[in-house]
Structure formats: C-alpha cells, structure tokens
PDB file of C-alpha atoms in Angstrom:
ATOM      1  CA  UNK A   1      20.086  50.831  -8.808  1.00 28.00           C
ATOM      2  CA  UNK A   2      20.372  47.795  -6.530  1.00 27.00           C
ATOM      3  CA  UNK A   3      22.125  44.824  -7.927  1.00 27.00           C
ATOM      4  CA  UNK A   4      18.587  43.213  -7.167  1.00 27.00           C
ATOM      5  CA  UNK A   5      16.466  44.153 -10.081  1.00 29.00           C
ATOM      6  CA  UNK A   6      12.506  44.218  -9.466  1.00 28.00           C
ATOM      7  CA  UNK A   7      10.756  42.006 -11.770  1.00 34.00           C
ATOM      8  CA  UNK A   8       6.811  41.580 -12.739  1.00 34.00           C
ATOM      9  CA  UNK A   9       6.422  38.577 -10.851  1.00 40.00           C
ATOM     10  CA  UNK A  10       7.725  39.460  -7.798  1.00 57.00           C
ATOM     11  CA  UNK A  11      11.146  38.158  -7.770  1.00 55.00           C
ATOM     12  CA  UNK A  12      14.290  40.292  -7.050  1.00 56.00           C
ATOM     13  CA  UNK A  13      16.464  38.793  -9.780  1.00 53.00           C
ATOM     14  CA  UNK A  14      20.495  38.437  -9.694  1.00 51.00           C
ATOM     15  CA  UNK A  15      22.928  37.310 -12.673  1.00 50.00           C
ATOM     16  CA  UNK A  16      26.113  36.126 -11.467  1.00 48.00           C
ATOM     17  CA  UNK A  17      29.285  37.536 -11.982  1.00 42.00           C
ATOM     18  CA  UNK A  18      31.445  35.002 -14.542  1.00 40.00           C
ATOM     19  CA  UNK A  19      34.135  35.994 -11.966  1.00 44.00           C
ATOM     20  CA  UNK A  20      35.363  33.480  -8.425  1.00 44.00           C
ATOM     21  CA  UNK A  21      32.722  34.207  -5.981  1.00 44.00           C
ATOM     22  CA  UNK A  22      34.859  34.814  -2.303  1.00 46.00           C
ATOM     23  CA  UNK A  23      33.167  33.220   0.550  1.00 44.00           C
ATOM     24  CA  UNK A  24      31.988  35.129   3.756  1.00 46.00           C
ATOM     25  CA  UNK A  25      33.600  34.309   7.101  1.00 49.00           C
ATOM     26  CA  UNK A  26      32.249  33.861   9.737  1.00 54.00           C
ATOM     27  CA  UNK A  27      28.829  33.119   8.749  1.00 78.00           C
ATOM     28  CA  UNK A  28      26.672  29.913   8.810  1.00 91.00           C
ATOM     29  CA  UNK A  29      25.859  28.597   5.182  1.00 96.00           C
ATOM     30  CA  UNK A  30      22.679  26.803   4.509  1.00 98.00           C
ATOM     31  CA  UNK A  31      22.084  23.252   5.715  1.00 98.00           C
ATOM     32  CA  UNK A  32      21.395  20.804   2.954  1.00 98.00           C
ATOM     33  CA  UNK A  33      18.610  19.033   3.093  1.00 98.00           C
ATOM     34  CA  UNK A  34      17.115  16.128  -0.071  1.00 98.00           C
ATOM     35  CA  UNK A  35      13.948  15.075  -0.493  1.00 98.00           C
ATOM     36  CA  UNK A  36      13.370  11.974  -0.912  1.00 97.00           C
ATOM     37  CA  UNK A  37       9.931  11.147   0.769  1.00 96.00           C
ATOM     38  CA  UNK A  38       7.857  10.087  -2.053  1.00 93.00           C
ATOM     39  CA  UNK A  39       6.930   6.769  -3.374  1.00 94.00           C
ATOM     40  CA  UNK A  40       7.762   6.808  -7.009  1.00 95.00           C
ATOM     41  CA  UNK A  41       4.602   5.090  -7.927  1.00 94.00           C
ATOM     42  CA  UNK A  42       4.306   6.617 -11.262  1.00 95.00           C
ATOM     43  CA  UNK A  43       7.805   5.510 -11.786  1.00 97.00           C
ATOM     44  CA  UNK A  44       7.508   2.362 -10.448  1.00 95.00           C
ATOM     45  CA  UNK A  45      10.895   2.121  -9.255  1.00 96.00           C
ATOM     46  CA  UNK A  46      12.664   4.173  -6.254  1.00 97.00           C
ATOM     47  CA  UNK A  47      13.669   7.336  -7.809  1.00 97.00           C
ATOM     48  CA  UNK A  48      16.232   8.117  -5.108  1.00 98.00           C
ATOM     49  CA  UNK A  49      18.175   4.702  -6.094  1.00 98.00           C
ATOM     50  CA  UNK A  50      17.498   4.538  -9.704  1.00 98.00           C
ATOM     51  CA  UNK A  51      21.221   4.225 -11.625  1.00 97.00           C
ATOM     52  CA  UNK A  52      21.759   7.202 -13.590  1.00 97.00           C
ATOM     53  CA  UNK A  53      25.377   6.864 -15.141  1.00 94.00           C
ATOM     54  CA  UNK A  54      26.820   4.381 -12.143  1.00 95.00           C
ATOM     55  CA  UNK A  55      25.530   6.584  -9.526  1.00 96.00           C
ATOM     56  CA  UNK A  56      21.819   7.307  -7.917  1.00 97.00           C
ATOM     57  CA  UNK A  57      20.241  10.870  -7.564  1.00 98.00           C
ATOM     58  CA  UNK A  58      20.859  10.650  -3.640  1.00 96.00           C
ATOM     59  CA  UNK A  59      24.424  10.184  -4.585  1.00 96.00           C
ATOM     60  CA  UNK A  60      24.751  13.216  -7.226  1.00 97.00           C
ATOM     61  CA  UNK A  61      22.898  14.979  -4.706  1.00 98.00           C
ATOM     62  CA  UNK A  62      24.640  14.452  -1.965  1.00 96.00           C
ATOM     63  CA  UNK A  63      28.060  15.559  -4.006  1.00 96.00           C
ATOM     64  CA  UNK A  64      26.782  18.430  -5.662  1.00 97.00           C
ATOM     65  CA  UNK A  65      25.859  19.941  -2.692  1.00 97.00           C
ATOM     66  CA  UNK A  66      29.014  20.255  -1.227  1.00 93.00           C
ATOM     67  CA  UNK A  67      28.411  23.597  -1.344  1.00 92.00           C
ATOM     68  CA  UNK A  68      26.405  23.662   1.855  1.00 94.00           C
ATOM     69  CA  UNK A  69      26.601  23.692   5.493  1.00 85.00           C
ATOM     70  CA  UNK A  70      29.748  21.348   6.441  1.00 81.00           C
ATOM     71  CA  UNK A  71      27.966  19.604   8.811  1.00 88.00           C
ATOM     72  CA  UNK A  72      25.648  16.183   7.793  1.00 93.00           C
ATOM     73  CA  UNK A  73      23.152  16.687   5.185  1.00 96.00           C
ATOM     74  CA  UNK A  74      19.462  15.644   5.802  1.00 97.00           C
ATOM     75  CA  UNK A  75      17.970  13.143   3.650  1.00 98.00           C
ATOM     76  CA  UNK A  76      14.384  13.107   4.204  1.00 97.00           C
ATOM     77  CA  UNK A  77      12.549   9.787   3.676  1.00 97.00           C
ATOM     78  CA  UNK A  78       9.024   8.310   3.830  1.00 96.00           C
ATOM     79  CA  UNK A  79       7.959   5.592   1.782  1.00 95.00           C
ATOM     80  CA  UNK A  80      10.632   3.882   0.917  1.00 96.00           C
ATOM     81  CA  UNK A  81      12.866   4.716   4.521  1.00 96.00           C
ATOM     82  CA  UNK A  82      14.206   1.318   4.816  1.00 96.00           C
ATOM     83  CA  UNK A  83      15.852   0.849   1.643  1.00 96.00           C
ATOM     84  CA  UNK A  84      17.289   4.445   1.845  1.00 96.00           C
ATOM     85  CA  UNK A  85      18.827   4.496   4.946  1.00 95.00           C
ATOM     86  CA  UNK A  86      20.512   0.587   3.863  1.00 94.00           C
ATOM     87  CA  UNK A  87      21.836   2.694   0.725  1.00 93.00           C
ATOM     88  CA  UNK A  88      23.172   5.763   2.414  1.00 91.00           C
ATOM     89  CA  UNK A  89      26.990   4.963   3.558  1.00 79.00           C
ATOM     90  CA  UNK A  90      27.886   9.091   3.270  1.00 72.00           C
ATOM     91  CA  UNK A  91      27.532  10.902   6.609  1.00 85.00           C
ATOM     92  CA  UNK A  92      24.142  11.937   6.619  1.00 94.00           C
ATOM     93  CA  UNK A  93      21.011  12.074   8.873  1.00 96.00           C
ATOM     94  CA  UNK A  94      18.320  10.412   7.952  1.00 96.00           C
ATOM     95  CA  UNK A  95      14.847  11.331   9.181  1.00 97.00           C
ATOM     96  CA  UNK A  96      11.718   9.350   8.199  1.00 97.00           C
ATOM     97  CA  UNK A  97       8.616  12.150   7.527  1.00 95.00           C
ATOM     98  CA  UNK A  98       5.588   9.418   9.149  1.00 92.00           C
ATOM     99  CA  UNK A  99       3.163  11.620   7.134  1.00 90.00           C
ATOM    100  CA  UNK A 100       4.644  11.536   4.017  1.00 93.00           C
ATOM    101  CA  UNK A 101       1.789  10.841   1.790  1.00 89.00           C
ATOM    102  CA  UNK A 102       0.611  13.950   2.677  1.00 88.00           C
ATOM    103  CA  UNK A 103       2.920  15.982   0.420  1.00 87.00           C
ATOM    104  CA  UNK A 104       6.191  17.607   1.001  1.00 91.00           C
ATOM    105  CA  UNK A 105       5.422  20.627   2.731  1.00 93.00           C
ATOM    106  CA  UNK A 106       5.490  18.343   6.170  1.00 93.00           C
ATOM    107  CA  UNK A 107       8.951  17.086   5.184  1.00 95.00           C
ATOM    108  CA  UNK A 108      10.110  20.440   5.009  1.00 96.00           C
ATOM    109  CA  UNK A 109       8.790  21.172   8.740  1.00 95.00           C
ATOM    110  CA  UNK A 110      10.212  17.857   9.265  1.00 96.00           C
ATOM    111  CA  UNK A 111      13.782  19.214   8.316  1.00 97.00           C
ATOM    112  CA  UNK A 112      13.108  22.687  10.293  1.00 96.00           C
ATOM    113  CA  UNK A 113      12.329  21.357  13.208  1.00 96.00           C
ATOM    114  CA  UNK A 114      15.562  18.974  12.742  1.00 96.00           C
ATOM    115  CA  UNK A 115      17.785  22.071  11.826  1.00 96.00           C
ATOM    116  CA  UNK A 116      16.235  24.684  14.164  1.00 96.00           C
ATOM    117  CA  UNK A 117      17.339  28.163  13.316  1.00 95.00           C
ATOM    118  CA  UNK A 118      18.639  27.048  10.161  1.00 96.00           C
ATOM    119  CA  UNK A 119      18.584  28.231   6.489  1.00 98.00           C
ATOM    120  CA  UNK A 120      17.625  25.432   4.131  1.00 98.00           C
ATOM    121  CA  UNK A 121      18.616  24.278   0.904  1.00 98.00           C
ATOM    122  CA  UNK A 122      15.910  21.960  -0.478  1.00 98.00           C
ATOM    123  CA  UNK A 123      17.124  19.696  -2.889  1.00 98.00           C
ATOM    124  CA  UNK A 124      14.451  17.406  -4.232  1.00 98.00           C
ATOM    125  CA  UNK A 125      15.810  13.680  -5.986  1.00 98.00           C
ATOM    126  CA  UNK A 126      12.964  14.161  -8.499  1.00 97.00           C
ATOM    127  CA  UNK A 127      15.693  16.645  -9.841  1.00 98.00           C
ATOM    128  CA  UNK A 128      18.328  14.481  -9.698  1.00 98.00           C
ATOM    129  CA  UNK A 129      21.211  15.964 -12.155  1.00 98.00           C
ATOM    130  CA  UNK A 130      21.547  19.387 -10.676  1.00 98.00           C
ATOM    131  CA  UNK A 131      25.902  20.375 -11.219  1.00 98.00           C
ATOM    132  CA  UNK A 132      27.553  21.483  -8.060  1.00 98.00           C
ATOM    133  CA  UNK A 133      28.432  24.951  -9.611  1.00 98.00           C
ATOM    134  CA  UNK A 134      24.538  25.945  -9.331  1.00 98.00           C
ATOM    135  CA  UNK A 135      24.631  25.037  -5.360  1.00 98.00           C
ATOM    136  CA  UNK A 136      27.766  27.184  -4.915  1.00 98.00           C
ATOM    137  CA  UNK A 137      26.199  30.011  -6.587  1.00 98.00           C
ATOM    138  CA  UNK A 138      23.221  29.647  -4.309  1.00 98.00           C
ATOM    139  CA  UNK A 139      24.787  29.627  -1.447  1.00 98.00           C
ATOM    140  CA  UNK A 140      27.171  32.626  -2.299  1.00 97.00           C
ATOM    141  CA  UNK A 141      24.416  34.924  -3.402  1.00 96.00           C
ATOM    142  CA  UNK A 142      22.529  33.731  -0.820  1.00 98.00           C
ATOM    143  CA  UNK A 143      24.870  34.793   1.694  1.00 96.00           C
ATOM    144  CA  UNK A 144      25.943  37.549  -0.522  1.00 96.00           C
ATOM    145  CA  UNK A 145      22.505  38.910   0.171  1.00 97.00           C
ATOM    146  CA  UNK A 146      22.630  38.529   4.010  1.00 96.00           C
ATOM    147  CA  UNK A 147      20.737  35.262   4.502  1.00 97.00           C
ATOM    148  CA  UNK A 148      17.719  37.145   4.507  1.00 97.00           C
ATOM    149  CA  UNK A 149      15.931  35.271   7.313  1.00 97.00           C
ATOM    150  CA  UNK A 150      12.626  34.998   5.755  1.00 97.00           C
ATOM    151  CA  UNK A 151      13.826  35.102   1.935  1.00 98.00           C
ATOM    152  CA  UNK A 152      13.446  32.612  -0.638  1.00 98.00           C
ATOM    153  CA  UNK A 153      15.939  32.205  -3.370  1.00 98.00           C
ATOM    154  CA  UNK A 154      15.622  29.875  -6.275  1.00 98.00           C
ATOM    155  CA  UNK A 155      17.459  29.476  -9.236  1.00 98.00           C
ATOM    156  CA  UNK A 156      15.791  30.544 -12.984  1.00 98.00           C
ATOM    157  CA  UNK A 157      16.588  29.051 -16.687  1.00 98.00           C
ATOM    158  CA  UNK A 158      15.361  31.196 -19.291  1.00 96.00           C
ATOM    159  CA  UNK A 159      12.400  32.434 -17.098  1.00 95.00           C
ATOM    160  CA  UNK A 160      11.344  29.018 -15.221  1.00 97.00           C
ATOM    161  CA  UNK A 161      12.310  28.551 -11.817  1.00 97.00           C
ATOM    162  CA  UNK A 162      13.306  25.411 -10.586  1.00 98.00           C
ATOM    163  CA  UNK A 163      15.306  23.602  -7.866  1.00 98.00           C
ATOM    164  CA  UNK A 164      16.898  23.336  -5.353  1.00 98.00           C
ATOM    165  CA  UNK A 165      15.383  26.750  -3.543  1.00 98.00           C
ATOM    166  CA  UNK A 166      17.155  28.342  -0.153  1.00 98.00           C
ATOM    167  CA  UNK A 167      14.483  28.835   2.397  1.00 98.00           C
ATOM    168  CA  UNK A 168      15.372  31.336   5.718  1.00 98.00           C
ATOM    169  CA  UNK A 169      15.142  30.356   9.167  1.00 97.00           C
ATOM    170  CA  UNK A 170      12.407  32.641   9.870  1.00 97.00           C
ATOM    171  CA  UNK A 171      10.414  31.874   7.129  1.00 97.00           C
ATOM    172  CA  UNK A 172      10.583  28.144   8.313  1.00 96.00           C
ATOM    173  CA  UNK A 173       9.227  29.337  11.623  1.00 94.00           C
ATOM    174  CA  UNK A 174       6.174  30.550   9.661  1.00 93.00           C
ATOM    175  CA  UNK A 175       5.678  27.629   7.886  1.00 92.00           C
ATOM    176  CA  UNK A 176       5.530  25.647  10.993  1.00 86.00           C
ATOM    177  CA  UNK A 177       2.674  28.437  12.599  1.00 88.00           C
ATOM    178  CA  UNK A 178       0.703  28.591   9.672  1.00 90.00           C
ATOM    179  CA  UNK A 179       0.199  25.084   9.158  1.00 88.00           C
ATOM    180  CA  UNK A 180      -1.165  24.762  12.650  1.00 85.00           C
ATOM    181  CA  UNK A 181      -3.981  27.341  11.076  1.00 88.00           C
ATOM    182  CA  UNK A 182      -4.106  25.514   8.004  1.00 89.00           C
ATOM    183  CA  UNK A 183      -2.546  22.007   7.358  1.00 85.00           C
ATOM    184  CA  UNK A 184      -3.597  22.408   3.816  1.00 86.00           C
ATOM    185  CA  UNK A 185      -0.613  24.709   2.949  1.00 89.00           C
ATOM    186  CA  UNK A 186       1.625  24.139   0.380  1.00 90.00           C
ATOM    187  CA  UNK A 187       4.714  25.449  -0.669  1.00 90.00           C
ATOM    188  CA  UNK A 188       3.507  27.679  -3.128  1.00 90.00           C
ATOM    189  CA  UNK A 189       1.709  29.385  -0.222  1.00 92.00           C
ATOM    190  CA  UNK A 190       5.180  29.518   1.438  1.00 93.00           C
ATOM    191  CA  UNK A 191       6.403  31.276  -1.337  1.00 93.00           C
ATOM    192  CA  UNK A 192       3.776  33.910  -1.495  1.00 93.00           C
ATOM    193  CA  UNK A 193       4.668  34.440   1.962  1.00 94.00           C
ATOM    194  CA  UNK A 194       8.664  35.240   1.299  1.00 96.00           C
ATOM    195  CA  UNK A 195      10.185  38.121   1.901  1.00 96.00           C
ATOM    196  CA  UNK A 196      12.494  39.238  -0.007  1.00 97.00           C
ATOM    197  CA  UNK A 197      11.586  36.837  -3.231  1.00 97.00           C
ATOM    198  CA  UNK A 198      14.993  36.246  -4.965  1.00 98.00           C
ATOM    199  CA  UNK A 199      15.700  34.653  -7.791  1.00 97.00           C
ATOM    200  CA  UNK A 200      19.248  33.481  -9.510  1.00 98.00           C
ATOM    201  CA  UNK A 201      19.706  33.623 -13.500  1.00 97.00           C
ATOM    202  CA  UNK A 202      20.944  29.888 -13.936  1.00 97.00           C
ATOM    203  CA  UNK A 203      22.804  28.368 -17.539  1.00 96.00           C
ATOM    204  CA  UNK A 204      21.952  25.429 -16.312  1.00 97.00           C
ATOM    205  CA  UNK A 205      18.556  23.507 -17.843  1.00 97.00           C
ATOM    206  CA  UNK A 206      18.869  20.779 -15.172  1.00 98.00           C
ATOM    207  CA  UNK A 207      17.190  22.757 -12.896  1.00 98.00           C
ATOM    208  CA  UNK A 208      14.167  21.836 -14.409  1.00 98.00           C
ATOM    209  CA  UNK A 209      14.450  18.803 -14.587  1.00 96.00           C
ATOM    210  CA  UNK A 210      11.587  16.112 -13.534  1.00 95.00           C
ATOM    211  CA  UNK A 211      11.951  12.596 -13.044  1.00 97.00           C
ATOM    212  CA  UNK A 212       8.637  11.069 -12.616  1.00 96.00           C
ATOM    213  CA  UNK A 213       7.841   8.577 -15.306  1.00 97.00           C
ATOM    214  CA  UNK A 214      10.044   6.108 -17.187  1.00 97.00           C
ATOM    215  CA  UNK A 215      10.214   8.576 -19.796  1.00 98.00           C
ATOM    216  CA  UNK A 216      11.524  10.479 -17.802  1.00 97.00           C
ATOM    217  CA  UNK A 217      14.311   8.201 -16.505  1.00 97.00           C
ATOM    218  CA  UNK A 218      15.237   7.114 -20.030  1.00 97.00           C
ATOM    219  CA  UNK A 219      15.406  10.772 -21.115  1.00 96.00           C
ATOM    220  CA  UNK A 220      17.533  11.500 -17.813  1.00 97.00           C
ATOM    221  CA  UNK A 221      20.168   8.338 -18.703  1.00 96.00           C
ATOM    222  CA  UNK A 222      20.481   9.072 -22.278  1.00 95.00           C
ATOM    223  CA  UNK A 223      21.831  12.461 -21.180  1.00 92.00           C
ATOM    224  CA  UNK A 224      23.949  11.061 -18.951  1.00 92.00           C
ATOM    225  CA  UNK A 225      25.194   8.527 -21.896  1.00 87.00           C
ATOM    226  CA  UNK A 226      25.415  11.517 -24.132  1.00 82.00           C
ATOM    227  CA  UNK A 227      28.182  13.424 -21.731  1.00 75.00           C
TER     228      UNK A 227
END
C-alpha cells in the first residue's frame, strides 16, 4: 500500500514520521506567500498588526515560515497596503491586490503571477499562531511527494483541515484560465480541481484557528498569555 492512504473525501492522507525529516537537494521549495488583503472590519482593528504576545501575525508569520523558499516572502495587501508596507522592515515583497474586496482568490493569482512557475504556500494572517514545525512538515512532505505540480496539500487536526495549504505551479496556471471563464471562482472550486488532493495529519489545533472578531483576538492573546 502507498504511504498515501485514500480517504472518503478525497484526500490522500500522510502522518508524519516522529523521526528528522532530510531535505531534498536540488529542488525548489515552495515560495511563501501571507495574506493579508482584507479589511478587518468585523474586527475593527488591522488583523495583520494586532499585538499578540509583543509580536503581530505578519511577524509570527513571517518566522514560522522559514521553512519556505529562501528567497523574499510575499505579503499580499489590499485594504490596509499603506500601513503594512510602513510595518514590514523583514525582506519581503509587498504587492497590493487593487481588487481586494473581491475575495482572496484574486490575491492568490496576484501571487502566481508574481511567482510564475512557482509552488505556493498560502499562509493567511487570519491564522495568525501557526508553529514553524507545521511549515517544515509541509514543505518536506510536500517535496517528499514530488511537488506534484497541480496538487494541493493542507494540513488536518482531528479531521478539519486548515491552513496554510501548498498549491502547485500548474494548478495556479488553472486558476488563472478558469477565472477568465468564470471570475466567480473560489478557492473551494480550486480545490475540487486538485490533483492529487493531499492532506497532512497535524498535532497542532492552531491550524484552525480564526481571528475575525474581538473574541477572537482576546481568545488568541489569552493563549498566548497562557504559554
């Protein structure tokens, strides 16, 4: 049997080994990219910059993700562009998604067509406290798989997927032709068109996490408080 095991909703599921995952040479790891388009309203505060423990979700982000590509990470920015970009002092590209009040699925063709060719790792800041060990065991499997070009991997916590997902190249592309046929797409269409579908057991409940109201926040700082 393939270490992939089928499952009933389509994903090809993977535990990881508790043993140190060995990087492959000579290939290109996923390109980080964060989300960070939105504009909070329900919030009513910048998610991106709100203080979490001394330091903002872009921040833990931006850390965490070491993991990826060593090259610049992507932040991806709409509403709130200014004030992001005067926050950012890490080496990172910032691109401002002009139609971002229509959803993320144009900041995501946004980042493609910024990293052409490229895997992605999409790291939204409305999960803000993901650890760094879940993006290293993303990108390993990931390229433990063979960077399936139009694959989708996405870690899983007790049988809810969350973030941040790996997106192939090629799968990108299609994103980009099949909103020309239908800018209504979402990601969830995306996702029904992946191929393979993988998904990564995760111990880690921040994956789920989703900061959108102040309930939210204070539930995401008393955590924080609590470590």
């Amino acid at each position: 049997m393939s270490r992939w095991a089928s499952s009933d909703r389509g994903y090809r599921r993977h535990r990881p080994s508790p043993g140190p995952l060995r990087p492959l040479r000579g290939l290109v790891k996923p390109a980080l990219v964060l989300l960070a388009a939105g504009a909070s309203r329900r919030l009513g505060e910048c998610k991106a910059l709100v203080d979490l423990a001394g330091s903002t979700p872009l921040e833990r982000l931006l850390t965490a993700g070491a993991a990826c590509d060593d090259g610049p990470a992507l932040v991806l920015t709409g509403a709130a562009h200014d004030e992001l970009r005067a926050a950012l002092s890490a080496p990172v590209e910032v691109l401002r998604n002009a139609a971002w009040e229509e959803g993320r699925t144009g900041s995501v063709l946004a980042a493609h067509k910024a990293r052409p060719g490229r895997d992605l790792c999409l790291a939204p800041v409305d999960v803000p406290l993901v650890p760094g060990r879940v993006f290293e065991l993303l990108v390993a499997h990931w390229m433990a798989a063979g960077q399936p070009p139009r694959g989708w991997l996405a870690p899983c916590y007790r049988g809810r997927h969350g973030h941040p997902v790996v997106l192939g190249r090629e799968l990108l592309g299609d994103l980009e032709e099949a909103l020309a046929h239908d800018p209504e797409l979402s990601l969830r269409d995306l996702r029904q068109m992946a191929d393979p579908l993988l998904s990564l057991e995760s111990e880690a409940p921040e994956i789920l996490d989703d900061l959108d109201l102040p309930t939210d926040l204070a539930r995401l700082r008393a955590r924080c408080q609590s470590r």
